[in-house]
Amino acid sequence: MTSVVTQAPERKTSQAADFDVLVIGAGFSGLYQLLCLRDRLGLSVQVLEAGAGVGGTWYWNRYPGARCDSESHSYCYSFSDELMREWEWSERYPGPAEILRYLNHVADRFDLKRDIRFNTRVSGSHYDETANLWRVSTDAGDVLTAQFLITAVGCLSSANIPNIAGLDTFEGRWYHTGQWPHEGVDFSGKRVGLIGTGSTGIQAAPVIAETAAHLTVFQRTANYSVPARNAPLTPEFRRYVKEHTGEIRRVMHSTVNGHPWPVADRLALETSPEERQALYEKAWETGGLRFRATFRDLVTDKAANDTAAAFIRNKIREIVKDPATAAKLSDFDHPYAAKRPPIDTDYFETFNRDNVALVDVRAEPIDRITPRGIRTRDVEYPLDIIVFATGFDGMTGSLLRMNIRGRDGLSLAKAWAAGPCNYLGLQVAGFPNLFMVTGPGSPSVLCNMPVAIEQHVNWITDCIAHMRMNGLKRIEPKDEAMDSWVAQVNAAANATLLPQAKHSWYLGANVPGKPRVFMPYAGGMAHYRKICADVAARNYEGFALSA
Ligand code: NA7
């Protein structure tokens, strides 16, 4: 179990409030936050969820080929050994259906659904200073109040649909991968255009190509990808997981990215070219995000990174038969892993099919969408279906669209006009008693998400327990603590190659007009965990707490 305080439950709501805590979102974060606050602290908690079921990101992302890139035995909660032992994953990487089964299992096992209001989208959240309450409005017209408001809205749930002229005139059908119809889409016999070659487009292309009459992939930025090597889990591996829950948890909690493997303690440039090649070959065969852990200098030293980039470029040229297509697919403009590195199942192989074509929209920009398809500067591509795999307004989009207003009506949008400043990714000055789970400024998306989520939820739960035990009613960060944290987030990013990917959603560069600020904390999950624990141990240093 975790370090979360277990208190004698005292199920009492502050006089004027409907609940002690309102939590927005019923994905991994919201479910665990509910469990901690309700069952360990005895608070009254209501979760508000826009979807009709639990799952968050996975409730919406059901596009063809969708699959988690964390390995299943680590893409789960680790707070309970029993839960870890009783659940069995079927494949190395879980797809949405299996993740939803898992989260429903958790919700049912801990009787969580009775405190979740589904089909309820939050439209506004205002802090009432006099009453020290958050007033949360829903699209159904309800207003609910609570002393604490916790956003558990995920980092990738606000779809980024590019503003391409003429979309409203398109006579075919179009979809964004993050808002996929639950009944699925039939591509058979259809001419499909897929815009975007991030993790999502790279997962979707091979599956769409199998049934579509023709698939045109519109690529703006060539992307690295390493084979996922998905496969059913063997009985031996499943047994290993059950027998080693403690060890798996220890490794996940001690590494930079929260994955269940350590980063190798060797440098690419201090390894001979022959041995380096052999290690990359082995990592390529093993597959998955472990490739990034082959050498510890891959994300900090450009020359080291170049060796990985050259290896992947050569692989693409070996796999893709048409040299012109291979050249476009491997014309990288950023270091390997400076953007979230996709892992794939037959992505590059897909371009050897007769029914698949690649369009480089840097050489041939999209001009507009017409009633018949997509027109680039040079050609009109006739299409029946357009799939936007164009990502998300990451990290801040879902927070900002909820119209959050703090003290004196200050909007979060205004507070973050120059970028998301906060303290530890948890709180923002002017927004007392508002906590963000895996917000900008935290490691979140640079980490195996459940590890980041559990750390945040545990910290928030401990903090609220501390407040109640000490008769404290209000917490918010001090300005100087926020400034110092923003500086640390920038310094951590600048110590890596990550800011060199100019088109990355980590930088907000994919959304026109969004401030270009590197949002996640790149100093490593284990280090971040220690910083947060130290802050709490020093009596919540950097926060102002008042009675
Ligand atoms: P990403 O990684 O943000 O990828 C979006 C892709 O869409 C990327 O290739 C973009 O090109 C492309 N894009 C975005 N807008 C346009 C326009 N207007 N025209 C052409 N191409 C465009 O999103 P994903 O959904 O793939 O993955 C998100 C995360 O989910 C991923 O990082 C994992 O953490 C899981 P660009 O590179 O910006 O030039």
XYZ file of C-alpha atoms and ligand atoms in Angstrom:
586
model
C 0.000 0.000 0.000
C 1.012 3.615 -0.296
C 1.947 6.309 2.161
C -1.537 7.762 2.087
C -2.756 8.699 5.546
C -5.518 6.470 6.816
C -7.758 8.399 9.149
C -10.720 7.613 11.275
C -13.431 8.444 8.752
C -15.609 11.295 9.841
C -18.255 11.547 7.133
C -19.283 15.169 7.532
C -19.527 17.906 4.945
C -18.726 21.515 5.769
C -22.001 23.238 6.553
C -22.620 25.194 3.424
C -21.253 22.745 0.856
C -22.921 19.925 -1.060
C -19.706 17.879 -0.862
C -16.277 18.072 0.707
C -14.669 17.485 -2.659
C -15.736 17.634 -6.289
C -13.559 15.689 -8.710
C -13.828 16.281 -12.448
C -13.194 13.192 -14.558
C -13.574 9.441 -14.023
C -10.472 8.084 -15.704
C -7.471 6.588 -13.913
C -7.027 9.798 -11.867
C -10.584 10.491 -10.843
C -11.338 6.908 -9.803
C -8.305 6.650 -7.560
C -8.870 10.139 -6.140
C -12.428 9.174 -5.220
C -11.262 5.970 -3.574
C -8.597 7.753 -1.503
C -10.755 10.633 -0.318
C -13.929 8.684 0.320
C -12.641 5.400 1.690
C -9.438 6.496 3.413
C -10.361 9.976 4.651
C -14.116 9.476 4.947
C -14.960 12.602 2.941
C -18.061 13.165 0.867
C -16.963 13.196 -2.761
C -18.764 13.561 -6.056
C -17.109 12.825 -9.375
C -18.461 14.569 -12.469
C -17.810 12.783 -15.754
C -18.786 13.856 -19.274
C -18.794 10.299 -20.639
C -21.442 7.664 -20.035
C -18.894 5.389 -18.377
C -15.534 5.372 -16.622
C -12.293 5.438 -18.603
C -11.424 9.043 -19.432
C -9.059 9.098 -22.401
C -9.867 5.473 -23.158
C -13.584 6.112 -23.153
C -13.134 8.439 -26.142
C -10.073 7.080 -27.979
C -11.429 3.997 -29.740
C -9.938 4.596 -33.168
C -8.659 1.634 -35.217
C -5.329 0.378 -33.909
C -5.625 2.269 -30.611
C -3.377 0.749 -27.997
C -1.510 1.962 -24.960
C 2.259 2.328 -25.390
C 2.990 1.482 -21.757
C 3.227 -2.256 -21.147
C 0.044 -3.653 -19.671
C 1.541 -5.032 -16.443
C 2.643 -1.482 -15.605
C -0.359 0.358 -17.038
C -2.475 -0.216 -13.968
C -2.790 0.835 -10.370
C -0.096 -0.339 -8.001
C -1.689 0.779 -4.711
C -3.074 -2.663 -4.021
C -1.112 -5.920 -4.279
C -4.401 -7.841 -4.353
C -5.625 -5.842 -7.321
C -2.303 -6.330 -9.088
C -2.464 -10.072 -8.536
C -6.094 -10.646 -9.409
C -6.162 -8.794 -12.738
C -4.689 -10.540 -15.786
C -3.842 -8.645 -18.947
C -4.049 -10.572 -22.188
C -1.486 -8.737 -24.351
C 1.776 -6.846 -23.963
C 0.003 -3.548 -24.756
C -3.648 -3.184 -23.835
C -6.224 -1.753 -26.239
C -9.112 0.488 -25.192
C -11.619 -2.345 -24.695
C -9.358 -4.168 -22.245
C -8.402 -0.963 -20.391
C -12.087 -0.103 -20.041
C -12.766 -3.610 -18.685
C -9.968 -3.074 -16.174
C -11.212 0.340 -15.041
C -14.774 -0.957 -14.745
C -13.431 -3.835 -12.686
C -11.683 -1.368 -10.364
C -14.759 0.855 -10.148
C -16.982 -2.116 -9.289
C -14.512 -3.770 -6.910
C -14.274 -0.571 -4.852
C -17.922 0.412 -5.348
C -16.973 3.733 -6.925
C -19.764 4.256 -9.470
C -22.341 5.271 -6.863
C -20.411 8.519 -6.374
C -19.922 9.329 -10.055
C -22.374 11.456 -11.992
C -22.020 10.362 -15.623
C -23.088 12.277 -18.756
C -22.290 15.474 -16.899
C -19.966 18.011 -18.444
C -18.585 20.827 -16.318
C -19.213 24.198 -17.896
C -17.839 26.515 -15.200
C -16.082 26.470 -11.829
C -15.974 29.588 -9.677
C -14.300 30.097 -6.317
C -16.458 31.929 -3.782
C -13.995 33.510 -1.377
C -16.489 34.519 1.290
C -17.811 30.991 1.660
C -14.451 29.379 0.788
C -16.284 27.129 -1.679
C -16.012 26.103 -5.286
C -19.247 26.465 -7.238
C -19.222 24.085 -10.167
C -21.801 24.402 -12.952
C -22.729 21.572 -15.274
C -24.214 21.571 -18.750
C -27.415 20.215 -17.206
C -27.798 23.535 -15.390
C -26.882 22.247 -11.919
C -24.583 24.090 -9.556
C -22.700 21.969 -7.015
C -20.490 23.231 -4.211
C -17.472 21.833 -2.397
C -14.544 23.052 -0.352
C -12.054 21.361 -2.669
C -12.072 21.011 -6.438
C -9.806 18.477 -8.086
C -9.373 18.298 -11.848
C -8.699 14.771 -13.059
C -9.340 15.597 -16.710
C -6.280 13.949 -18.260
C -3.677 15.588 -20.439
C -5.002 14.569 -23.838
C -8.743 14.993 -23.921
C -9.316 18.219 -25.784
C -9.265 17.319 -29.487
C -7.216 19.507 -31.825
C -9.152 19.763 -35.080
C -7.163 21.981 -37.450
C -8.934 24.915 -38.924
C -8.606 23.906 -42.583
C -10.760 25.954 -44.936
C -13.665 24.117 -46.519
C -14.146 21.338 -43.947
C -17.822 22.285 -43.686
C -18.226 21.709 -47.436
C -16.845 18.148 -47.411
C -19.461 15.732 -48.718
C -17.886 12.642 -47.197
C -17.590 11.882 -43.490
C -14.841 12.998 -41.148
C -13.719 11.965 -37.681
C -11.175 12.965 -35.043
C -9.459 9.963 -33.480
C -10.039 11.292 -29.963
C -13.811 11.482 -30.494
C -14.257 8.175 -32.258
C -17.824 6.850 -32.765
C -18.439 3.989 -30.358
C -20.144 1.970 -33.064
C -16.946 2.088 -35.153
C -16.371 3.223 -38.734
C -16.537 0.929 -41.757
C -13.721 1.767 -44.161
C -14.382 -1.044 -46.630
C -14.364 0.163 -50.196
C -13.665 3.738 -49.087
C -10.962 6.216 -50.076
C -9.565 7.471 -46.797
C -7.358 10.455 -46.032
C -5.469 10.364 -42.722
C -3.968 13.630 -41.480
C -1.292 13.300 -38.815
C 1.607 10.978 -38.086
C 1.918 11.136 -34.309
C 1.436 8.052 -32.127
C -2.218 7.911 -33.149
C -1.828 8.213 -36.933
C 1.004 5.686 -36.823
C -1.221 3.207 -34.971
C -4.267 3.831 -37.144
C -2.729 3.763 -40.658
C -1.910 0.025 -40.862
C -5.357 -0.982 -39.577
C -7.274 1.411 -41.841
C -5.189 0.270 -44.836
C -6.318 -3.324 -44.302
C -9.941 -2.587 -45.165
C -9.971 0.724 -47.035
C -9.958 0.779 -50.826
C -7.197 3.373 -50.588
C -5.425 5.276 -47.855
C -3.575 8.570 -48.307
C -1.436 9.571 -45.316
C -0.848 13.327 -45.079
C 2.433 13.789 -43.188
C 3.608 17.175 -41.917
C 6.515 16.001 -39.788
C 8.376 12.755 -40.369
C 8.246 10.733 -37.172
C 10.435 8.100 -35.618
C 8.787 4.856 -34.693
C 10.017 1.591 -33.234
C 8.124 -1.716 -33.503
C 5.854 -2.346 -30.522
C 6.111 -6.139 -30.901
C 2.725 -6.642 -29.352
C 1.895 -10.255 -28.485
C -0.281 -12.253 -26.107
C 1.270 -12.531 -22.647
C 2.594 -15.998 -21.878
C 1.467 -17.905 -18.758
C 5.078 -17.646 -17.490
C 5.062 -13.856 -17.774
C 1.683 -13.593 -16.064
C 3.009 -15.730 -13.223
C 6.122 -13.581 -13.018
C 3.956 -10.455 -12.638
C 1.888 -11.969 -9.841
C 4.973 -13.104 -7.974
C 6.885 -9.851 -8.352
C 4.371 -7.082 -7.688
C 6.612 -5.420 -5.094
C 9.670 -5.501 -7.308
C 7.774 -4.168 -10.352
C 6.434 -1.312 -8.251
C 9.903 -0.532 -6.883
C 11.396 -0.261 -10.368
C 8.523 1.904 -11.651
C 8.931 4.247 -8.698
C 12.690 4.570 -9.071
C 13.022 5.360 -12.777
C 12.852 8.559 -14.780
C 9.779 7.591 -16.807
C 7.921 5.321 -14.392
C 8.246 2.292 -16.647
C 9.050 -1.143 -15.247
C 12.598 -1.162 -16.599
C 15.645 0.913 -15.707
C 17.438 3.168 -18.184
C 20.752 1.514 -19.099
C 23.706 3.037 -17.304
C 25.867 3.387 -20.420
C 26.568 6.185 -22.861
C 26.029 5.814 -26.600
C 29.173 7.732 -27.431
C 31.339 5.685 -25.095
C 30.181 2.458 -26.711
C 31.978 1.176 -29.806
C 30.034 1.530 -33.081
C 29.787 -2.264 -33.402
C 28.468 -2.792 -29.887
C 26.132 0.194 -30.213
C 24.678 -1.244 -33.410
C 24.218 -4.619 -31.736
C 22.450 -3.006 -28.765
C 20.126 -1.022 -31.042
C 19.371 -4.190 -33.044
C 18.495 -6.004 -29.836
C 16.324 -3.123 -28.642
C 14.589 -2.993 -32.056
C 13.829 -6.711 -31.783
C 12.583 -6.339 -28.201
C 10.427 -3.412 -29.313
C 8.532 -0.725 -27.447
C 9.533 2.312 -25.455
C 12.443 0.327 -23.985
C 14.336 1.398 -27.105
C 14.704 4.864 -25.565
C 16.388 3.309 -22.504
C 19.217 1.713 -24.523
C 21.627 4.499 -23.528
C 21.254 7.077 -20.802
C 22.443 10.007 -22.950
C 19.887 9.627 -25.760
C 17.675 12.502 -24.624
C 20.440 14.769 -23.339
C 23.264 14.592 -25.888
C 22.574 15.447 -29.526
C 25.538 13.450 -30.840
C 24.355 10.394 -28.896
C 20.822 10.959 -30.144
C 22.099 11.146 -33.739
C 23.234 7.525 -33.469
C 19.676 6.418 -32.601
C 18.236 8.638 -35.341
C 20.616 7.146 -37.921
C 19.731 3.618 -36.830
C 15.977 4.237 -37.204
C 16.474 6.041 -40.525
C 18.343 3.010 -41.871
C 15.606 0.678 -40.672
C 12.980 2.728 -42.511
C 15.069 2.598 -45.674
C 15.420 -1.161 -45.351
C 11.675 -1.662 -44.775
C 10.116 0.771 -47.269
C 10.678 -0.378 -50.837
C 10.093 2.927 -52.639
C 13.189 5.092 -51.953
C 11.305 8.383 -52.410
C 8.681 7.354 -49.838
C 11.375 6.074 -47.472
C 13.205 9.401 -47.795
C 10.044 11.363 -46.898
C 9.290 9.075 -43.953
C 12.789 9.480 -42.542
C 13.377 13.174 -43.177
C 13.364 13.961 -39.454
C 13.530 17.552 -38.228
C 13.935 16.810 -34.517
C 15.942 14.484 -32.278
C 14.597 11.004 -31.558
C 12.232 11.043 -28.528
C 12.125 14.851 -28.401
C 8.491 14.298 -29.341
C 6.645 11.449 -27.716
C 8.187 8.456 -29.548
C 5.521 6.305 -31.191
C 5.692 2.530 -31.245
C 3.942 0.706 -34.055
C 2.726 -2.478 -35.624
C 3.767 -2.526 -39.290
C 3.576 1.236 -39.817
C 6.468 1.550 -42.248
C 5.543 -1.792 -43.901
C 2.134 -0.272 -44.682
C 3.746 1.994 -47.281
C 4.668 -1.090 -49.336
C 0.976 -1.771 -49.976
C -0.486 -0.872 -53.348
C -3.423 0.918 -51.731
C -1.366 3.326 -49.593
C 0.264 6.632 -50.555
C 2.181 9.247 -48.600
C 1.799 12.988 -49.139
C 4.404 15.278 -47.619
C 2.398 18.380 -46.758
C 5.509 20.430 -46.092
C 6.526 20.064 -49.749
C 2.907 20.162 -50.890
C 0.835 22.073 -48.288
C -2.876 21.414 -47.802
C -4.702 24.290 -49.447
C -8.271 23.449 -48.489
C -10.859 20.749 -48.079
C -13.271 20.569 -50.984
C -16.632 18.793 -51.265
C -14.725 15.880 -52.901
C -11.615 15.588 -50.766
C -8.375 17.366 -49.819
C -6.733 19.823 -52.190
C -3.044 20.469 -51.728
C -1.167 23.157 -53.610
C -0.653 20.669 -56.467
C -3.441 18.083 -56.527
C -6.950 17.282 -55.347
C -7.134 13.914 -53.548
C -10.678 12.523 -53.834
C -11.783 11.034 -50.506
C -14.840 9.446 -48.893
C -13.575 9.719 -45.312
C -11.093 12.068 -43.613
C -9.535 10.964 -40.329
C -7.936 13.685 -38.233
C -5.172 12.097 -36.153
C -4.124 15.633 -35.322
C -3.729 15.267 -31.601
C -4.898 17.373 -28.738
C -4.724 20.766 -27.127
C -2.517 18.938 -24.652
C -2.216 19.483 -20.914
C -3.970 22.848 -20.708
C -6.846 22.508 -23.228
C -9.148 20.459 -21.015
C -8.503 22.720 -18.023
C -9.058 25.975 -19.864
C -12.290 24.945 -21.548
C -13.948 24.487 -18.125
C -14.048 28.219 -17.467
C -12.270 28.030 -14.116
C -12.320 31.294 -12.149
C -10.493 31.850 -8.892
C -10.355 34.722 -6.439
C -11.854 38.022 -7.683
C -13.097 36.291 -10.810
C -9.577 35.724 -12.146
C -9.869 33.248 -15.012
C -7.355 30.448 -15.396
C -7.066 31.468 -19.041
C -5.896 34.921 -17.958
C -3.582 33.578 -15.255
C -2.024 31.337 -17.905
C -2.046 33.796 -20.797
C 1.733 33.500 -21.082
C 1.793 29.772 -20.315
C 0.772 27.494 -17.475
C 2.514 28.761 -14.319
C 1.872 26.794 -11.150
C 3.605 25.146 -8.220
C 4.636 21.496 -8.612
C 2.018 21.141 -11.338
C -0.497 20.904 -8.506
C -1.818 24.356 -7.687
C -2.076 27.914 -9.019
C -1.950 31.109 -6.933
C -5.351 32.804 -6.872
C -7.180 29.447 -7.076
C -7.332 28.234 -3.447
C -8.217 24.594 -2.793
C -8.037 23.728 -6.492
C -5.733 20.780 -7.220
C -4.772 19.451 -10.633
C -3.900 15.794 -11.132
C -1.083 15.468 -13.700
C -1.374 19.093 -14.736
C 1.232 21.031 -16.701
C 4.389 21.441 -14.620
C 4.248 17.804 -13.487
C 6.000 14.848 -15.151
C 2.672 13.278 -16.267
C 2.962 12.758 -20.027
C 6.703 12.079 -19.811
C 5.900 9.211 -17.495
C 3.953 5.997 -17.476
C 0.691 7.722 -16.558
C -0.657 5.517 -13.726
C 2.614 6.001 -11.821
C 2.372 9.791 -12.156
C -1.328 9.708 -11.264
C -0.930 7.635 -8.109
C 1.843 9.919 -6.855
C -0.280 13.030 -7.391
C -3.434 11.556 -5.900
C -1.557 10.291 -2.841
C 0.060 13.679 -2.327
C -3.243 15.553 -2.659
C -4.959 13.093 -0.296
C -2.207 13.469 2.300
C -2.395 17.236 1.958
C -6.159 17.352 2.523
C -5.789 14.966 5.485
C -3.120 17.266 6.927
C -5.417 20.274 6.524
C -8.333 18.599 8.251
C -6.219 17.313 11.093
C -4.860 20.817 11.685
C -8.048 22.777 11.201
C -6.760 24.392 8.006
C -9.326 25.490 5.468
C -7.424 26.969 2.562
C -4.288 26.192 0.589
C -2.710 27.929 -2.351
C 0.849 28.430 -3.545
C 2.899 31.532 -2.871
C 3.882 33.579 -5.913
C 7.587 33.101 -5.311
C 7.171 29.312 -5.064
C 5.362 29.340 -8.419
C 8.044 31.472 -10.049
C 10.739 29.183 -8.742
C 8.889 26.075 -9.967
C 8.359 27.537 -13.452
C 12.116 28.226 -13.561
C 12.817 24.640 -12.507
C 10.462 23.250 -15.176
C 12.253 25.330 -17.819
C 15.694 24.353 -16.549
C 14.770 20.659 -16.509
C 13.499 20.865 -20.104
C 16.559 22.789 -21.271
C 18.841 20.126 -19.824
C 17.338 17.727 -22.396
C 16.829 17.719 -26.168
C 13.038 17.845 -25.778
C 12.565 21.566 -26.535
C 14.343 21.028 -29.861
C 11.205 19.502 -31.377
C 9.668 22.732 -32.575
C 6.324 21.174 -33.546
C 5.754 19.257 -30.363
C 2.527 19.361 -28.374
C 4.715 19.365 -25.246
C 5.455 22.953 -26.317
C 1.912 23.759 -27.330
C 3.199 24.285 -30.865
C 0.423 22.226 -32.467
C -2.314 24.683 -31.502
C -2.244 28.064 -33.279
C -1.986 30.944 -30.800
C -1.059 28.756 -27.818
C 1.902 30.124 -25.829
C 5.091 28.218 -26.602
C 6.108 26.932 -23.207
C 7.500 23.493 -22.479
C 4.756 22.162 -20.216
C 5.692 18.856 -18.556
C 8.398 18.589 -15.877
C 11.326 16.780 -17.500
C 13.456 16.297 -14.391
C 12.285 12.702 -13.947
C 9.443 11.094 -12.032
C 11.563 9.727 -9.183
C 13.200 13.102 -8.602
C 9.845 14.868 -8.760
C 8.388 12.418 -6.224
C 11.180 13.344 -3.802
C 10.668 17.080 -4.342
C 6.951 16.761 -3.536
C 7.610 14.588 -0.485
C 10.196 17.072 0.803
C 7.789 19.979 0.344
C 5.149 18.149 2.409
C 7.697 17.152 5.055
C 8.745 20.802 5.401
C 5.202 21.677 6.386
C 4.051 22.322 2.816
C 6.819 24.750 2.057
C 5.873 27.212 -0.671
C 2.150 26.930 0.045
C 0.110 29.368 2.120
C -2.215 27.457 4.436
C -4.794 29.238 6.540
C -7.500 28.430 9.028
P 0.269 14.243 -31.895
O 1.412 13.479 -31.377
O 0.105 15.655 -31.487
O 0.323 14.137 -33.485
C -0.532 14.913 -34.287
C -0.128 14.780 -35.716
O -1.008 15.578 -36.506
C 1.282 15.278 -35.988
O 1.846 14.473 -36.973
C 1.020 16.684 -36.507
O 2.042 17.177 -37.311
C -0.233 16.459 -37.303
N -0.974 17.682 -37.532
C -1.558 18.476 -36.618
N -2.170 19.509 -37.210
C -1.942 19.381 -38.532
C -2.308 20.133 -39.673
N -3.008 21.266 -39.550
N -1.922 19.682 -40.879
C -1.204 18.545 -40.997
N -0.823 17.788 -39.952
C -1.196 18.193 -38.733
O -1.110 13.523 -31.517
P -1.421 11.976 -31.383
O -2.890 11.844 -31.199
O -0.789 11.207 -32.457
O -0.687 11.562 -30.066
C -0.938 12.261 -28.870
C -0.384 11.484 -27.734
O -1.228 10.374 -27.426
C 0.949 10.856 -27.938
O 2.000 11.742 -27.816
C 0.976 9.783 -26.901
O 1.301 10.348 -25.659
C -0.441 9.318 -26.876
P 3.264 17.988 -36.662
O 4.117 16.954 -36.013
O 2.652 18.924 -35.653
O 3.900 18.687 -37.791
